[in-house]
mmCIF file with all atom_site columns, C-alpha atoms in Angstrom:
data_model
loop_
_atom_site.group_PDB
_atom_site.id
_atom_site.type_symbol
_atom_site.label_atom_id
_atom_site.label_alt_id
_atom_site.label_comp_id
_atom_site.label_asym_id
_atom_site.label_entity_id
_atom_site.label_seq_id
_atom_site.pdbx_PDB_ins_code
_atom_site.Cartn_x
_atom_site.Cartn_y
_atom_site.Cartn_z
_atom_site.occupancy
_atom_site.B_iso_or_equiv
_atom_site.pdbx_formal_charge
_atom_site.auth_seq_id
_atom_site.auth_comp_id
_atom_site.auth_asym_id
_atom_site.auth_atom_id
_atom_site.pdbx_PDB_model_num
ATOM 1   C CA . UNK P 1 1   ? 104.947 74.847 74.073 1.00 60.00 ? 1   UNK P CA 1
ATOM 2   C CA . UNK P 1 2   ? 103.589 77.818 72.292 1.00 73.00 ? 2   UNK P CA 1
ATOM 3   C CA . UNK P 1 3   ? 101.141 78.802 75.080 1.00 80.00 ? 3   UNK P CA 1
ATOM 4   C CA . UNK P 1 4   ? 98.208  78.892 72.720 1.00 83.00 ? 4   UNK P CA 1
ATOM 5   C CA . UNK P 1 5   ? 94.556  78.062 74.447 1.00 84.00 ? 5   UNK P CA 1
ATOM 6   C CA . UNK P 1 6   ? 92.161  76.799 72.034 1.00 87.00 ? 6   UNK P CA 1
ATOM 7   C CA . UNK P 1 7   ? 88.790  75.455 72.161 1.00 88.00 ? 7   UNK P CA 1
ATOM 8   C CA . UNK P 1 8   ? 87.652  73.007 69.825 1.00 89.00 ? 8   UNK P CA 1
ATOM 9   C CA . UNK P 1 9   ? 84.155  71.948 68.358 1.00 87.00 ? 9   UNK P CA 1
ATOM 10  C CA . UNK P 1 10  ? 83.595  68.992 66.316 1.00 87.00 ? 10  UNK P CA 1
ATOM 11  C CA . UNK P 1 11  ? 79.845  69.291 64.274 1.00 86.00 ? 11  UNK P CA 1
ATOM 12  C CA . UNK P 1 12  ? 78.350  65.878 64.221 1.00 84.00 ? 12  UNK P CA 1
ATOM 13  C CA . UNK P 1 13  ? 75.930  67.120 61.709 1.00 85.00 ? 13  UNK P CA 1
ATOM 14  C CA . UNK P 1 14  ? 75.665  70.021 59.418 1.00 83.00 ? 14  UNK P CA 1
ATOM 15  C CA . UNK P 1 15  ? 71.930  70.053 58.885 1.00 86.00 ? 15  UNK P CA 1
ATOM 16  C CA . UNK P 1 16  ? 71.045  71.085 61.721 1.00 88.00 ? 16  UNK P CA 1
ATOM 17  C CA . UNK P 1 17  ? 74.551  72.244 63.202 1.00 87.00 ? 17  UNK P CA 1
ATOM 18  C CA . UNK P 1 18  ? 74.856  73.792 66.732 1.00 89.00 ? 18  UNK P CA 1
ATOM 19  C CA . UNK P 1 19  ? 75.333  77.364 65.697 1.00 92.00 ? 19  UNK P CA 1
ATOM 20  C CA . UNK P 1 20  ? 74.744  78.919 69.333 1.00 93.00 ? 20  UNK P CA 1
ATOM 21  C CA . UNK P 1 21  ? 77.769  76.923 70.664 1.00 92.00 ? 21  UNK P CA 1
ATOM 22  C CA . UNK P 1 22  ? 80.028  78.013 67.988 1.00 94.00 ? 22  UNK P CA 1
ATOM 23  C CA . UNK P 1 23  ? 78.924  81.697 68.339 1.00 96.00 ? 23  UNK P CA 1
ATOM 24  C CA . UNK P 1 24  ? 79.588  81.603 72.054 1.00 95.00 ? 24  UNK P CA 1
ATOM 25  C CA . UNK P 1 25  ? 83.100  80.367 71.401 1.00 95.00 ? 25  UNK P CA 1
ATOM 26  C CA . UNK P 1 26  ? 83.921  82.741 69.008 1.00 96.00 ? 26  UNK P CA 1
ATOM 27  C CA . UNK P 1 27  ? 82.452  85.343 71.178 1.00 96.00 ? 27  UNK P CA 1
ATOM 28  C CA . UNK P 1 28  ? 84.539  83.963 74.122 1.00 95.00 ? 28  UNK P CA 1
ATOM 29  C CA . UNK P 1 29  ? 88.005  83.654 72.166 1.00 93.00 ? 29  UNK P CA 1
ATOM 30  C CA . UNK P 1 30  ? 87.626  86.457 69.449 1.00 95.00 ? 30  UNK P CA 1
ATOM 31  C CA . UNK P 1 31  ? 88.825  84.177 66.636 1.00 95.00 ? 31  UNK P CA 1
ATOM 32  C CA . UNK P 1 32  ? 87.920  81.307 64.439 1.00 96.00 ? 32  UNK P CA 1
ATOM 33  C CA . UNK P 1 33  ? 89.039  78.805 62.234 1.00 97.00 ? 33  UNK P CA 1
ATOM 34  C CA . UNK P 1 34  ? 86.997  76.553 60.293 1.00 96.00 ? 34  UNK P CA 1
ATOM 35  C CA . UNK P 1 35  ? 88.371  73.475 58.752 1.00 95.00 ? 35  UNK P CA 1
ATOM 36  C CA . UNK P 1 36  ? 86.641  70.932 56.581 1.00 93.00 ? 36  UNK P CA 1
ATOM 37  C CA . UNK P 1 37  ? 87.408  68.582 53.807 1.00 92.00 ? 37  UNK P CA 1
ATOM 38  C CA . UNK P 1 38  ? 85.347  69.946 50.997 1.00 91.00 ? 38  UNK P CA 1
ATOM 39  C CA . UNK P 1 39  ? 86.840  72.525 48.409 1.00 92.00 ? 39  UNK P CA 1
ATOM 40  C CA . UNK P 1 40  ? 87.357  75.917 50.078 1.00 92.00 ? 40  UNK P CA 1
ATOM 41  C CA . UNK P 1 41  ? 85.023  77.401 47.426 1.00 91.00 ? 41  UNK P CA 1
ATOM 42  C CA . UNK P 1 42  ? 81.488  76.650 48.046 1.00 88.00 ? 42  UNK P CA 1
ATOM 43  C CA . UNK P 1 43  ? 81.971  74.161 50.975 1.00 87.00 ? 43  UNK P CA 1
ATOM 44  C CA . UNK P 1 44  ? 79.973  74.174 53.872 1.00 91.00 ? 44  UNK P CA 1
ATOM 45  C CA . UNK P 1 45  ? 82.858  75.577 56.003 1.00 93.00 ? 45  UNK P CA 1
ATOM 46  C CA . UNK P 1 46  ? 82.215  78.941 53.773 1.00 93.00 ? 46  UNK P CA 1
ATOM 47  C CA . UNK P 1 47  ? 78.730  79.091 55.117 1.00 92.00 ? 47  UNK P CA 1
ATOM 48  C CA . UNK P 1 48  ? 79.979  78.530 58.846 1.00 94.00 ? 48  UNK P CA 1
ATOM 49  C CA . UNK P 1 49  ? 82.529  81.512 58.198 1.00 95.00 ? 49  UNK P CA 1
ATOM 50  C CA . UNK P 1 50  ? 79.842  83.850 56.760 1.00 95.00 ? 50  UNK P CA 1
ATOM 51  C CA . UNK P 1 51  ? 77.428  83.279 59.624 1.00 95.00 ? 51  UNK P CA 1
ATOM 52  C CA . UNK P 1 52  ? 80.469  83.688 62.141 1.00 96.00 ? 52  UNK P CA 1
ATOM 53  C CA . UNK P 1 53  ? 81.059  87.095 60.487 1.00 96.00 ? 53  UNK P CA 1
ATOM 54  C CA . UNK P 1 54  ? 77.543  87.931 60.556 1.00 96.00 ? 54  UNK P CA 1
ATOM 55  C CA . UNK P 1 55  ? 77.036  86.974 63.988 1.00 96.00 ? 55  UNK P CA 1
ATOM 56  C CA . UNK P 1 56  ? 80.249  87.671 65.856 1.00 97.00 ? 56  UNK P CA 1
ATOM 57  C CA . UNK P 1 57  ? 81.542  90.696 64.128 1.00 96.00 ? 57  UNK P CA 1
ATOM 58  C CA . UNK P 1 58  ? 82.006  92.790 66.764 1.00 97.00 ? 58  UNK P CA 1
ATOM 59  C CA . UNK P 1 59  ? 83.843  90.311 68.754 1.00 97.00 ? 59  UNK P CA 1
ATOM 60  C CA . UNK P 1 60  ? 86.244  89.149 66.189 1.00 97.00 ? 60  UNK P CA 1
ATOM 61  C CA . UNK P 1 61  ? 90.034  90.112 66.697 1.00 95.00 ? 61  UNK P CA 1
ATOM 62  C CA . UNK P 1 62  ? 90.851  88.292 63.305 1.00 96.00 ? 62  UNK P CA 1
ATOM 63  C CA . UNK P 1 63  ? 89.300  87.504 60.336 1.00 96.00 ? 63  UNK P CA 1
ATOM 64  C CA . UNK P 1 64  ? 87.659  84.044 60.360 1.00 97.00 ? 64  UNK P CA 1
ATOM 65  C CA . UNK P 1 65  ? 90.199  81.676 58.653 1.00 97.00 ? 65  UNK P CA 1
ATOM 66  C CA . UNK P 1 66  ? 89.567  78.584 56.612 1.00 96.00 ? 66  UNK P CA 1
ATOM 67  C CA . UNK P 1 67  ? 91.458  75.352 55.902 1.00 97.00 ? 67  UNK P CA 1
ATOM 68  C CA . UNK P 1 68  ? 89.733  73.121 53.531 1.00 96.00 ? 68  UNK P CA 1
ATOM 69  C CA . UNK P 1 69  ? 90.461  71.087 50.581 1.00 93.00 ? 69  UNK P CA 1
ATOM 70  C CA . UNK P 1 70  ? 92.025  72.555 47.363 1.00 92.00 ? 70  UNK P CA 1
ATOM 71  C CA . UNK P 1 71  ? 89.784  74.083 44.564 1.00 92.00 ? 71  UNK P CA 1
ATOM 72  C CA . UNK P 1 72  ? 90.748  71.501 41.912 1.00 90.00 ? 72  UNK P CA 1
ATOM 73  C CA . UNK P 1 73  ? 89.712  67.803 40.890 1.00 89.00 ? 73  UNK P CA 1
ATOM 74  C CA . UNK P 1 74  ? 91.918  65.241 42.282 1.00 85.00 ? 74  UNK P CA 1
ATOM 75  C CA . UNK P 1 75  ? 92.416  61.423 41.845 1.00 89.00 ? 75  UNK P CA 1
ATOM 76  C CA . UNK P 1 76  ? 91.697  59.664 44.930 1.00 89.00 ? 76  UNK P CA 1
ATOM 77  C CA . UNK P 1 77  ? 95.311  58.446 45.195 1.00 93.00 ? 77  UNK P CA 1
ATOM 78  C CA . UNK P 1 78  ? 96.459  61.859 46.000 1.00 91.00 ? 78  UNK P CA 1
ATOM 79  C CA . UNK P 1 79  ? 93.603  62.283 48.890 1.00 90.00 ? 79  UNK P CA 1
ATOM 80  C CA . UNK P 1 80  ? 96.417  62.862 51.424 1.00 89.00 ? 80  UNK P CA 1
ATOM 81  C CA . UNK P 1 81  ? 97.674  65.718 49.846 1.00 91.00 ? 81  UNK P CA 1
ATOM 82  C CA . UNK P 1 82  ? 94.240  67.395 49.330 1.00 93.00 ? 82  UNK P CA 1
ATOM 83  C CA . UNK P 1 83  ? 92.645  66.967 52.727 1.00 94.00 ? 83  UNK P CA 1
ATOM 84  C CA . UNK P 1 84  ? 93.534  69.355 55.348 1.00 95.00 ? 84  UNK P CA 1
ATOM 85  C CA . UNK P 1 85  ? 96.482  68.479 57.561 1.00 95.00 ? 85  UNK P CA 1
ATOM 86  C CA . UNK P 1 86  ? 97.820  69.403 60.854 1.00 95.00 ? 86  UNK P CA 1
ATOM 87  C CA . UNK P 1 87  ? 100.443 71.347 59.225 1.00 96.00 ? 87  UNK P CA 1
ATOM 88  C CA . UNK P 1 88  ? 98.149  73.650 57.197 1.00 96.00 ? 88  UNK P CA 1
ATOM 89  C CA . UNK P 1 89  ? 96.272  73.896 60.429 1.00 95.00 ? 89  UNK P CA 1
ATOM 90  C CA . UNK P 1 90  ? 99.031  74.866 62.411 1.00 94.00 ? 90  UNK P CA 1
ATOM 91  C CA . UNK P 1 91  ? 100.014 77.653 59.756 1.00 96.00 ? 91  UNK P CA 1
ATOM 92  C CA . UNK P 1 92  ? 96.613  78.851 60.125 1.00 96.00 ? 92  UNK P CA 1
ATOM 93  C CA . UNK P 1 93  ? 96.369  79.042 63.838 1.00 95.00 ? 93  UNK P CA 1
ATOM 94  C CA . UNK P 1 94  ? 99.998  80.930 63.913 1.00 94.00 ? 94  UNK P CA 1
ATOM 95  C CA . UNK P 1 95  ? 98.235  83.375 61.389 1.00 94.00 ? 95  UNK P CA 1
ATOM 96  C CA . UNK P 1 96  ? 95.477  83.716 63.799 1.00 94.00 ? 96  UNK P CA 1
ATOM 97  C CA . UNK P 1 97  ? 97.646  84.524 66.866 1.00 92.00 ? 97  UNK P CA 1
ATOM 98  C CA . UNK P 1 98  ? 99.821  86.874 64.715 1.00 92.00 ? 98  UNK P CA 1
ATOM 99  C CA . UNK P 1 99  ? 97.112  88.858 63.545 1.00 90.00 ? 99  UNK P CA 1
ATOM 100 C CA . UNK P 1 100 ? 97.210  92.612 64.568 1.00 71.00 ? 100 UNK P CA 1
#
């Protein structure tokens, strides 16, 4: 056990999305990790990260982190290597927790 407590929010829709709930969670925890399957650049997670930076800046204890697909075209046969997985998420959580 790592002793890490986390809040998890699963957006069922992206238009509209529940910005108030996400912002309240970030203000409570001081950290945010946005995970999505789209490419890192110009994915919807970038919009969420930007909004969190804008609305929660004074509450953040670390930069907003994003875990996303790679910025490259890929054949669907390689989709398991493209999509964010638990290991990439775990690495990002560790970076968030170690941020000083």
